[in-house]
Coordinates of C-alpha atoms in Angstrom, one line a residue:
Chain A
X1 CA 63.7 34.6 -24.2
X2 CA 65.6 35.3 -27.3
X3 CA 65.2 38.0 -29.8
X4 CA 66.9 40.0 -32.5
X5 CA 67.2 43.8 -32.7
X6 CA 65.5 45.6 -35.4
X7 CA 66.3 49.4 -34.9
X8 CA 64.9 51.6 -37.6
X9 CA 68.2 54.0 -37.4
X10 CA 70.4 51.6 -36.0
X11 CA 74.1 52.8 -35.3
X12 CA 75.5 49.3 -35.3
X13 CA 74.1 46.4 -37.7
X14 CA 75.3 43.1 -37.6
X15 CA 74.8 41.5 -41.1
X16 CA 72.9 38.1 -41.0
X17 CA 74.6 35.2 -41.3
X18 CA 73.3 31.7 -42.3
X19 CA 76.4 30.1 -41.0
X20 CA 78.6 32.6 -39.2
X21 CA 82.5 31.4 -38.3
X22 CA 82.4 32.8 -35.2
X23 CA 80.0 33.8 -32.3
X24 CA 80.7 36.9 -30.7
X25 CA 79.2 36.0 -26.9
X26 CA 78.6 39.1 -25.3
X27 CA 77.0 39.1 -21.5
X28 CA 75.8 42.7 -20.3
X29 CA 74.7 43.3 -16.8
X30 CA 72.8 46.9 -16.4
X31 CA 75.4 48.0 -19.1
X32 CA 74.6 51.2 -20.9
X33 CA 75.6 53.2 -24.2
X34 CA 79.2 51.7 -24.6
X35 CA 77.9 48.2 -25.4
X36 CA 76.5 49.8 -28.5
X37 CA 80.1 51.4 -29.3
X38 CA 81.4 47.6 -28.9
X39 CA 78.8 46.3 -31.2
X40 CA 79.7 49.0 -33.7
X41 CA 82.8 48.1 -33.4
X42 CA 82.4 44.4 -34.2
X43 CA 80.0 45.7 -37.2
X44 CA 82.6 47.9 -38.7
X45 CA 86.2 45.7 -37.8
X46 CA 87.3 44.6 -41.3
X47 CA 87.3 40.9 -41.2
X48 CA 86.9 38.1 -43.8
X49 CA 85.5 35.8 -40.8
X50 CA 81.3 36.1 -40.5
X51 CA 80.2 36.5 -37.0
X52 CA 76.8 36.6 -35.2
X53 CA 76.9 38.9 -32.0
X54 CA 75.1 37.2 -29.1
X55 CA 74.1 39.6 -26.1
X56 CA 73.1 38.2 -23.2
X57 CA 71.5 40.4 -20.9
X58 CA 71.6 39.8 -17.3
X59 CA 69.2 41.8 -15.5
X60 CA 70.7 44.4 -12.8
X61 CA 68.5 45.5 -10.0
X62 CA 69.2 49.2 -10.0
X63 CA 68.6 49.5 -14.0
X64 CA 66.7 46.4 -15.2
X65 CA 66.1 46.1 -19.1
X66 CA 68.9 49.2 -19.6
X67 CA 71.3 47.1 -22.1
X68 CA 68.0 45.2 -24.2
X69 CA 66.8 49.0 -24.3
X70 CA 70.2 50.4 -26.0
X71 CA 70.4 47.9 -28.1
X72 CA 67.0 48.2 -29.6
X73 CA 67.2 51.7 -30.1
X74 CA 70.4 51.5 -31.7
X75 CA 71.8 48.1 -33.5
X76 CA 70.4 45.6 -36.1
X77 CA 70.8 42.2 -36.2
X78 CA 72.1 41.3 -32.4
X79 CA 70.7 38.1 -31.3
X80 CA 69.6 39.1 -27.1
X81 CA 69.4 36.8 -24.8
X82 CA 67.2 37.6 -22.0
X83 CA 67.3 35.1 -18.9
X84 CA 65.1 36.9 -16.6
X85 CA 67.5 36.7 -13.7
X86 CA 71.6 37.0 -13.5
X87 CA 73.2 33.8 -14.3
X88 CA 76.6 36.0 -13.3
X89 CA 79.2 36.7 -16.0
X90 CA 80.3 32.3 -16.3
X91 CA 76.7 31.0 -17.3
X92 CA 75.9 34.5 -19.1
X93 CA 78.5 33.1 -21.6
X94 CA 77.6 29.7 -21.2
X95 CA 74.0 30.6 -22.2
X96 CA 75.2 32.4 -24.8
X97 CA 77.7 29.6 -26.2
X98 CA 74.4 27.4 -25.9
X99 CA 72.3 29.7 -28.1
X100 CA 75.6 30.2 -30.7
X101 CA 76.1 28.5 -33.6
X102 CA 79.5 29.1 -34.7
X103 CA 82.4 26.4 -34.6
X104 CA 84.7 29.3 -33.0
X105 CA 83.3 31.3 -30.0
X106 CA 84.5 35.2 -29.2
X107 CA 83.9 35.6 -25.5
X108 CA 83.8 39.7 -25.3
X109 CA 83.3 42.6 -22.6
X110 CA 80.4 45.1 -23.5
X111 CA 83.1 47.7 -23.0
X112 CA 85.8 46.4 -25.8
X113 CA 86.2 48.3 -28.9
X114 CA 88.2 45.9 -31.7
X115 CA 90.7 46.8 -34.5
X116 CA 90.6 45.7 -38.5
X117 CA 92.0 42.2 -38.7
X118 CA 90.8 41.4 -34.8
X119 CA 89.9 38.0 -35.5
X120 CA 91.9 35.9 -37.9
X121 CA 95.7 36.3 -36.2
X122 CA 93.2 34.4 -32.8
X123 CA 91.1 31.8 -35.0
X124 CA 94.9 31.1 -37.0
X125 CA 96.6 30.8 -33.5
X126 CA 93.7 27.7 -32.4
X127 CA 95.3 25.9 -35.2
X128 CA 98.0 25.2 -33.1
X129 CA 98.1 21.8 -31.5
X130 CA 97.8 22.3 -27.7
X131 CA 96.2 26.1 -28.1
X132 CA 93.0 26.2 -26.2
X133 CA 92.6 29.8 -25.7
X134 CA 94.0 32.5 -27.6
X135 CA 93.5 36.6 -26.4
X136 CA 94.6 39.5 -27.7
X137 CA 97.2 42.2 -26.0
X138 CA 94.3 44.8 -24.0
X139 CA 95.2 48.1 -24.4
X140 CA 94.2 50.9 -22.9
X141 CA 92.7 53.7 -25.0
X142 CA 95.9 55.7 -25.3
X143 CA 97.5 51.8 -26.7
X144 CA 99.2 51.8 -23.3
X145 CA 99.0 47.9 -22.3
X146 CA 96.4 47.3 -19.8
X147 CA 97.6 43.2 -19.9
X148 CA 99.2 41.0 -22.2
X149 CA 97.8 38.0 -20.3
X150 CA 98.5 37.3 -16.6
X151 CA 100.5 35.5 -13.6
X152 CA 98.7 33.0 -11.4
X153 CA 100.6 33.5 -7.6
X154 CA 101.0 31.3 -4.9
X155 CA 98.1 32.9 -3.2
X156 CA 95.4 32.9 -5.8
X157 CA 96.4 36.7 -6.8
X158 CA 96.7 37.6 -11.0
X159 CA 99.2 40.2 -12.4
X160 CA 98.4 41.5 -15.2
X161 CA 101.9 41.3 -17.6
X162 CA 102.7 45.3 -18.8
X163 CA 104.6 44.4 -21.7
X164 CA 103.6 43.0 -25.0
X165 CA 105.5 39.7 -26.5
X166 CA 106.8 39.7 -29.9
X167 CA 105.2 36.7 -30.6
X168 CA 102.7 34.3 -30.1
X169 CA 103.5 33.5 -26.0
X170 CA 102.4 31.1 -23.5
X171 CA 100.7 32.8 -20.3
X172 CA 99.3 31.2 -17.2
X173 CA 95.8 33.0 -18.1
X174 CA 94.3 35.6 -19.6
X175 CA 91.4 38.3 -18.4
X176 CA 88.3 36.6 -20.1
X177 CA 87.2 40.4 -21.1
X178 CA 88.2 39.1 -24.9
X179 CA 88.9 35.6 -25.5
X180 CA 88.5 33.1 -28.7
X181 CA 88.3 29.0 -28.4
X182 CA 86.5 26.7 -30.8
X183 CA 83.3 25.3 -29.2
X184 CA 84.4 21.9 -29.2
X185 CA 87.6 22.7 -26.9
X186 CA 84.8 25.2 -25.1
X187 CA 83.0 21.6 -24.4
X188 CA 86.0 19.7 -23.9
X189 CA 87.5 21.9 -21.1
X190 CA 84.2 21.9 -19.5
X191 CA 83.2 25.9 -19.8
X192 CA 83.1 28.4 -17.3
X193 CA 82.6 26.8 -13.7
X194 CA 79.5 28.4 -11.5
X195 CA 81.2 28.2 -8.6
X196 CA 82.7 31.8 -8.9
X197 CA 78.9 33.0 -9.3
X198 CA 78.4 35.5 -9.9
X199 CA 81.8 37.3 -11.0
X200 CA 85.5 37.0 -11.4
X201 CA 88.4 34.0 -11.3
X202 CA 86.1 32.1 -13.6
X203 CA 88.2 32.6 -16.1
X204 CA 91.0 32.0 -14.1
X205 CA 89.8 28.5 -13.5
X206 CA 88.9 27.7 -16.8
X207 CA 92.6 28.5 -17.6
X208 CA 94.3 26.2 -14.8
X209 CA 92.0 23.8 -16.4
X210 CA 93.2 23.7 -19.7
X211 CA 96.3 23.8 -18.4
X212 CA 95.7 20.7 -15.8
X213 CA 94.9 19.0 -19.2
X214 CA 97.8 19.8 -20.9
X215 CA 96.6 22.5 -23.0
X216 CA 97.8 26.2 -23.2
X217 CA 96.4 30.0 -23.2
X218 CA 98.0 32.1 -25.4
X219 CA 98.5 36.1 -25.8
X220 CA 98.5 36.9 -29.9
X221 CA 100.4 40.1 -29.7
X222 CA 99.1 41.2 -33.1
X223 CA 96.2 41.7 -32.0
X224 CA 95.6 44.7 -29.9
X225 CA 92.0 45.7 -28.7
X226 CA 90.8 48.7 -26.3
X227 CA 89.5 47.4 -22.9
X228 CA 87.5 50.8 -21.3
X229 CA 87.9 48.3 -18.4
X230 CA 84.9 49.1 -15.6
X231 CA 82.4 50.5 -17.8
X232 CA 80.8 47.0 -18.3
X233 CA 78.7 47.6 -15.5
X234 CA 77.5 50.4 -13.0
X235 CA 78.3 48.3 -10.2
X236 CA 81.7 48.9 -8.6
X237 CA 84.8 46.6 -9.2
X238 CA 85.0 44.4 -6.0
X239 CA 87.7 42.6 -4.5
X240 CA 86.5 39.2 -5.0
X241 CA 88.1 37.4 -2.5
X242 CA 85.6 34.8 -1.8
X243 CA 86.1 33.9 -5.0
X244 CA 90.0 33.4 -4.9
X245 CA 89.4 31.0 -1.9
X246 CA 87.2 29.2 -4.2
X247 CA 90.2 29.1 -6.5
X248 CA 92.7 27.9 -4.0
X249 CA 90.0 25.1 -2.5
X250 CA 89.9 23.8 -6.4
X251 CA 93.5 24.6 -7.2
X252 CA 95.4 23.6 -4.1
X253 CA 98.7 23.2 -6.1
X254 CA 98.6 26.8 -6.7
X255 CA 100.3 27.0 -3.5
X256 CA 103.2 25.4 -4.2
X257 CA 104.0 28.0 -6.9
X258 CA 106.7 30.0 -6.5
X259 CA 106.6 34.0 -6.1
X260 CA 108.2 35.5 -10.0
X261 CA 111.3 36.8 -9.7
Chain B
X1 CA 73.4 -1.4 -8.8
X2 CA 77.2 -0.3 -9.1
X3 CA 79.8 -2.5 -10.3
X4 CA 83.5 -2.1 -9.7
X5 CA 86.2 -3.0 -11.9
X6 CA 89.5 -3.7 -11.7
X7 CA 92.1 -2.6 -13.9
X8 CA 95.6 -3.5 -14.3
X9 CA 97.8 -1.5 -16.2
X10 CA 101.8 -1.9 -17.0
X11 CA 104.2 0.3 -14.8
X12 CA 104.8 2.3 -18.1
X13 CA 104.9 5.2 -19.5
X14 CA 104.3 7.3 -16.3
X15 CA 102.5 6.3 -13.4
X16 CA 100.8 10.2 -13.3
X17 CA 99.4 8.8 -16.4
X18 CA 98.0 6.1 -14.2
X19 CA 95.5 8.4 -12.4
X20 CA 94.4 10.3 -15.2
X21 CA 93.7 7.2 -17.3
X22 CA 91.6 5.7 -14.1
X23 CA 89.5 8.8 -14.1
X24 CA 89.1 8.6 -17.9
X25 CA 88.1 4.7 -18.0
X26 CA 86.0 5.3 -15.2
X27 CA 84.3 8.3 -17.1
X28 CA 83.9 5.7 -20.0
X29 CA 83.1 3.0 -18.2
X30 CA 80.0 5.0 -16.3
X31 CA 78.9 6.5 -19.3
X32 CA 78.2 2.8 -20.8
X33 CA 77.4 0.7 -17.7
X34 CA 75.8 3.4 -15.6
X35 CA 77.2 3.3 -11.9
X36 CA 80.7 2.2 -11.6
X37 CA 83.8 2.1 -10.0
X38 CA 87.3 1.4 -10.9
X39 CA 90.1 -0.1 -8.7
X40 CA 93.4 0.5 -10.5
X41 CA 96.4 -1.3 -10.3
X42 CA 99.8 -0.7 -11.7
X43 CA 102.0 -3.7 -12.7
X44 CA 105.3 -3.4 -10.4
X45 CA 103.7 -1.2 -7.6
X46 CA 103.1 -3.5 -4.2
X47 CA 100.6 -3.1 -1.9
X48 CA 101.1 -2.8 1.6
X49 CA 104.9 -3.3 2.3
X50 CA 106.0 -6.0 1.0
X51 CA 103.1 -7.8 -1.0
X52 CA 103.6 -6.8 -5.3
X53 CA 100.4 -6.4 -6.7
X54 CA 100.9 -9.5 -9.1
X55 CA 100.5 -11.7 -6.4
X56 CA 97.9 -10.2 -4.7
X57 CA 94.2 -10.9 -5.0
X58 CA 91.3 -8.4 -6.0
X59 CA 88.8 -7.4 -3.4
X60 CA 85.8 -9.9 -3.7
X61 CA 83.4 -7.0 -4.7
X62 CA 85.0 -6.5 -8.0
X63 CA 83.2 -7.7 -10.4
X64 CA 85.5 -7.9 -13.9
X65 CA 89.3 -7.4 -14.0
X66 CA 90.6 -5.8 -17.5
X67 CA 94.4 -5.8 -18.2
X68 CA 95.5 -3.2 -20.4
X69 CA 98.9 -4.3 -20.9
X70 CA 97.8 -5.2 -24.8
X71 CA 97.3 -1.7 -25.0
X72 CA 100.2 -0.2 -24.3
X73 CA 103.6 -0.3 -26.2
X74 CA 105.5 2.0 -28.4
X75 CA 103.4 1.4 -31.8
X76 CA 99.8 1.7 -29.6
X77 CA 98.4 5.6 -28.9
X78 CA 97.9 5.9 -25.0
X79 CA 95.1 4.9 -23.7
X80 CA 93.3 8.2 -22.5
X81 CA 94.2 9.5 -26.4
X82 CA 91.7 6.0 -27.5
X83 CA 89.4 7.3 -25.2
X84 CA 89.7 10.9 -26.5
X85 CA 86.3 11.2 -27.4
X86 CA 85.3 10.5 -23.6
X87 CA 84.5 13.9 -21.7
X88 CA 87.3 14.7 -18.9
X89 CA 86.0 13.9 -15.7
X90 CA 86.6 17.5 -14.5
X91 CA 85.5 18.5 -17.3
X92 CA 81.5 17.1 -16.7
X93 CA 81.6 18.0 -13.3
X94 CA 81.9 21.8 -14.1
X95 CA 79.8 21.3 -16.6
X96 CA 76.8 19.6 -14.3
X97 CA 77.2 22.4 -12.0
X98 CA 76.5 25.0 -15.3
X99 CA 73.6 22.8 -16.3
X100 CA 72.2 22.9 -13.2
X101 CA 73.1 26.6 -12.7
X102 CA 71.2 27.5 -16.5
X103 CA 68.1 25.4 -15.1
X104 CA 69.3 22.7 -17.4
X105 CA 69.2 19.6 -15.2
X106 CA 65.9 17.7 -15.0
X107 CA 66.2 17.6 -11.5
X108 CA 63.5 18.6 -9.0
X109 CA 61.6 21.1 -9.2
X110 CA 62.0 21.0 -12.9
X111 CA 62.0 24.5 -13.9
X112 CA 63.8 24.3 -16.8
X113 CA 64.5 26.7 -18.7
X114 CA 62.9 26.5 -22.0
X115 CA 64.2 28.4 -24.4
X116 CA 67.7 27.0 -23.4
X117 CA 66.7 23.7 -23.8
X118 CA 65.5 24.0 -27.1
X119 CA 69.1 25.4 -27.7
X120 CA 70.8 22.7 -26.1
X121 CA 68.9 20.5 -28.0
X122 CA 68.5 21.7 -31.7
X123 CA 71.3 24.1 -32.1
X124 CA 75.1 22.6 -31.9
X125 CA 75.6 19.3 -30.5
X126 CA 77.3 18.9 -27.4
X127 CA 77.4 15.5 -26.4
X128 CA 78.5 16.1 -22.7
X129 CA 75.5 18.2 -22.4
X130 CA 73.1 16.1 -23.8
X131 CA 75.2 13.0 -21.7
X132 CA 74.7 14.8 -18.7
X133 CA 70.9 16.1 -18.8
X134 CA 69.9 12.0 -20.4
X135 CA 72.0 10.4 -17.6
X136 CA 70.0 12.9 -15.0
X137 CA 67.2 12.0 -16.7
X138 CA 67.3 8.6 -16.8
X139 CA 66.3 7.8 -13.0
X140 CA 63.6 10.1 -12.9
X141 CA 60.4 10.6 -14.7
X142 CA 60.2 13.8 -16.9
X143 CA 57.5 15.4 -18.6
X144 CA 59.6 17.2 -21.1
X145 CA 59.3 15.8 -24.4
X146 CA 62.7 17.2 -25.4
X147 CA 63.8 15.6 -22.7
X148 CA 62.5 12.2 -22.7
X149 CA 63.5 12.0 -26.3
X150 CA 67.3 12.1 -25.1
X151 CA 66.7 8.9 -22.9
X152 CA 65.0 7.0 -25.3
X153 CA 67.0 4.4 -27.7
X154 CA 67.3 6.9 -30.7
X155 CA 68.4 9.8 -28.5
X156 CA 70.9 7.7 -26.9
X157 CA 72.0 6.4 -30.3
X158 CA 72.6 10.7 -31.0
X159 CA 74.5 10.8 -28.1
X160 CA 76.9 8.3 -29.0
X161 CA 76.9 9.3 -32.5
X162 CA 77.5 12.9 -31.4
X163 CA 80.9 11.4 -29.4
X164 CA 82.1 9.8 -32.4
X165 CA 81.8 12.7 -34.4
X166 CA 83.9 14.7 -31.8
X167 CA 86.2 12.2 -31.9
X168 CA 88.5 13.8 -35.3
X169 CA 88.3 17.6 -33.5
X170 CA 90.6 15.5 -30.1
X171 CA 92.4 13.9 -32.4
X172 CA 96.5 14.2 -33.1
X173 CA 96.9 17.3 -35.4
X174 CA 96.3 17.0 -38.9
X175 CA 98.6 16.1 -41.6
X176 CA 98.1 19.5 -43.2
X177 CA 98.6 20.9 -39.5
X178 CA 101.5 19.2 -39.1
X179 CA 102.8 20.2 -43.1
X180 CA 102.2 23.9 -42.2
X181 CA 103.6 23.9 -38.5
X182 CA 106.9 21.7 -40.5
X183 CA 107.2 25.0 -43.0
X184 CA 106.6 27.1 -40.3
X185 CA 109.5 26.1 -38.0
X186 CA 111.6 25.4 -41.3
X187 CA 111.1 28.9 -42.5
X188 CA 111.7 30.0 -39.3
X189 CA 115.2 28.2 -39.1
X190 CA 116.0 29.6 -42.1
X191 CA 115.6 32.9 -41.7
X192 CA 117.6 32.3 -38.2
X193 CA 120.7 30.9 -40.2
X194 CA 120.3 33.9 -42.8
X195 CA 120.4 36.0 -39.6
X196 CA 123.3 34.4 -38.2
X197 CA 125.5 34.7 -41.3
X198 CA 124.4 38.2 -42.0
X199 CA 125.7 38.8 -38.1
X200 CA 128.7 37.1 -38.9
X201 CA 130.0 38.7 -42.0
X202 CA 129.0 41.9 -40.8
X203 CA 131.0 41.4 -37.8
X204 CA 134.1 40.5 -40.3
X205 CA 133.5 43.5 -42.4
X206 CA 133.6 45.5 -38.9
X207 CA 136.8 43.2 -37.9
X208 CA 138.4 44.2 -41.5
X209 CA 137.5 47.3 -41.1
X210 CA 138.9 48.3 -37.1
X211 CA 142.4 46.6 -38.5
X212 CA 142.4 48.6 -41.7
X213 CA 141.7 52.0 -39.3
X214 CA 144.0 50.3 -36.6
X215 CA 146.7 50.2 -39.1
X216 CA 145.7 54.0 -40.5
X217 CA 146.3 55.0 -37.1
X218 CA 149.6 53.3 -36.9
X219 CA 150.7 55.1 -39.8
X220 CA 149.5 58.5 -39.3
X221 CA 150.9 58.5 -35.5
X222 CA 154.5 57.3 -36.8
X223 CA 154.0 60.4 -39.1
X224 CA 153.1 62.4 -36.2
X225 CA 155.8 61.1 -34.5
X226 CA 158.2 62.0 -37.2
X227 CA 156.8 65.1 -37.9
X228 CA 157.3 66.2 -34.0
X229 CA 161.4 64.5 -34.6
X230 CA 161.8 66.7 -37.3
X231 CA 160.4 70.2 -35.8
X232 CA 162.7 69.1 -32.2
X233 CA 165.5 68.8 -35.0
X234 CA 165.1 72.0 -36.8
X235 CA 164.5 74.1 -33.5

């Protein structure tokens, strides 16, 4: 089910757009008030691009319906998409990307809060033959860097990289907590993989992926946006090691990788 | 019923290419002829020890051999970049999984998700999706209007037409990609030599500049020296 927020006082409104440049895909799971602070920060990021913000809100056991109800008290204009059970953080996107209708799609945590300027440096760096996926440097609220993209090792375990580039830089993948590709190389790649159902190392996949087809993700250090990092969801952060065997079934060259020096 | 090809290909430009171009014809191939498989060949490679793969015979169960040696050569795009409008195989695999993961797929039990569908039908087009449900849908009969619509001639005719559109957002970059990445990197080469000779006569100026102290010093310490003679003298 899909419907659009109408709150009488709302703290966030997201102007309507006949044809937005680019879908903001968000996918909540029993999130609570910070989603609204995202969505207020979309609404108030100075930006020449239109967007359309696209929640989809995965139910969560402990606190169904929480996310839907923030948002209707308090935002305008935010497309919600309701599936009635958890398609997991891979097909919450991917049922958002289906329901978007932007050429360019903004995959974003419910707990990222972005700058002035956010989005043009990203949509400029897709220009770039090869470029599947650009990201921005995530920062923590003090601006200290959380991850400036991150290593794939030999055993299937990501490093985040501490310190910014100075310019436009290859990485072997990126966190998907804030992530721009055109939905034609969305398609092309094949999306997220449901495999990793219902969290984490999807986005790792998707990465090795583009890479498998000769296609590169790509930190934009101009661009610097706050991840709150674990308020996205009640539930605690897990290790997710089921999922990393997944990764090293599908990606048993990883193995071969050398340990960074 | 499935047919199997055989396709022969020159020993050039890589054979890694090889492998990715038989999963791409293949992809191609299926998508147009329905079941399918494809026994590649490379020009130059033997089979078995000693037996080239020139002299050697195809199995009896393939059905059509295709040479592509008219397709390859300095002048001709590769062949996977002809096909670019063809989904990559790994590509529609993951994205089968996610249909059938969204309740896309008309497969049994056929709860499909409406609202969804309706998206995947009348929002953006997405030719791999709407490939993948009409190629599921195609061997089965489905109540879904939406659905049945993709099978039929003028949904398959969207389908293809969808491909061809895709076609110019694969393609090789632009001209006025290419013009602004050209300005980019000459700009940027530029202001690299600008750099490098603002590095190097600053060095000289600092050169110039450590002789003309070097030679202060000279001076000053002989009259330092001197001075020290002349007080040794008048003591």
């Amino acid at each position: 089910m899909t419907t659009f927020t109408r709150s009488p006082a709302p703290l966030a409104r997201i102007e309507p757009a006949d044809s937005p440049d680019v879908s903001v895909v968000i996918v909540a799971y029993g999130t609570g008030r910070v989603i609204v602070e995202t969505i207020a920060s979309l609404s108030t990021a100075a930006t020449d691009l239109t967007i359309e913000v696209i929640v989809v809100d995965n139910p969560h056991p402990a606190v169904p319906g929480r996310s839907a109800m923030e948002l209707s008290l308090s935002t305008a204009g935010v497309q919600v998409v309701a599936p009635g059970r958890n398609l997991g953080f891979g097909g919450g996107c991917e049922a958002g990307a289906l329901v978007a209708r932007a050429d360019v799609l903004a995959f974003v945590n419910p707990d990222v809060l972005v700058p002035d300027g956010w989005l043009e440096p990203l949509v400029a760096a897709l220009d770039t033959p090869g470029v599947a996926i650009a990201v921005p440097v995530l920062v923590d609220p003090d601006d200290a860097v959380q991850e400036a993209g991150q290593r794939v090792l030999a055993d299937g375990a990501t490093v985040p990289i501490r310190h910014a580039p100075d310019h436009v830089t290859t990485v072997d993948y990126a966190s998907g907590a804030c992530w721009v590709v055109t939905a034609r190389m969305h398609e092309r790649l094949g999306g997220f993989d449901p495999l990793y159902h219902p969290a984490y190392f999807e986005d790792v996949d998707l990465a090795l992926r583009a890479r498998s087809m000769g296609l590169r993700c790509v930190v934009e250090p101009a661009v610097r946006v706050v991840h709150l990092g674990g308020q996205g969801t009640p539930d605690r952060i897990r290790p997710a090691s089921a999922q990393r065997d997944i990764l090293l079934q599908r990606w048993p060259d990883l193995r071969w990788r050398q340990p960074p020096t | 019923m499935s047919r199997r090809i055989g396709v022969l290909r020159p020993d050039r430009p890589l054979p890694v290419i090889a492998e990715a171009e038989a999963r791409v014809i293949e992809q191609e191939l299926e998508r147009r002829l329905g079941d399918v498989t494809v026994d590649l060949r490379v020009d130059g490679e033997s089979i078995g020890r000693w037996l080239p793969v020139a002299n050697a015979a195809w199995p009896t169960d393939v059905d059509l051999v295709i040479s592509t040696a008219a397709l390859w050569g300095d002048d001709v795009p590769p062949l996977t970049a002809a096909f670019g409008r063809t989904v990559e195989p790994a590509a529609a695999t993951v994205r089968r999984r996610m249909l059938r993961h969204l309740d896309l797929m008309p497969e049994p039990p056929f709860a499909l998700d409406a609202p969804l569908l309706d998206a995947l039908v009348d929002r953006r087009v997405r030719p791999t999706d709407l490939w993948l449900v009409a190629e599921a849908a195609s061997s089965i009969d489905v109540d879904v209007p939406a659905v049945r619509a993709l099978v039929e001639p003028e949904g398959a005719a969207r389908i293809d037409r969808a491909f061809d559109d895709a076609v110019g957002d694969l393609a090789p970059p632009t001209d006025d990609t290419l013009a602004r990445l050209v300005a980019e990197r000459d700009a940027a080469r530029s202001q690299a030599r600008e750099q490098a000779s603002e590095v190097a006569r600053t060095r000289a100026e600092l050169a110039d500049r450590l002789d003309a102290l070097e030679a202060e010093n000279d001076v000053l310490r002989e009259r330092l020296d001197r001075a020290a003679l002349q007080r040794a003298l008048d003591e």
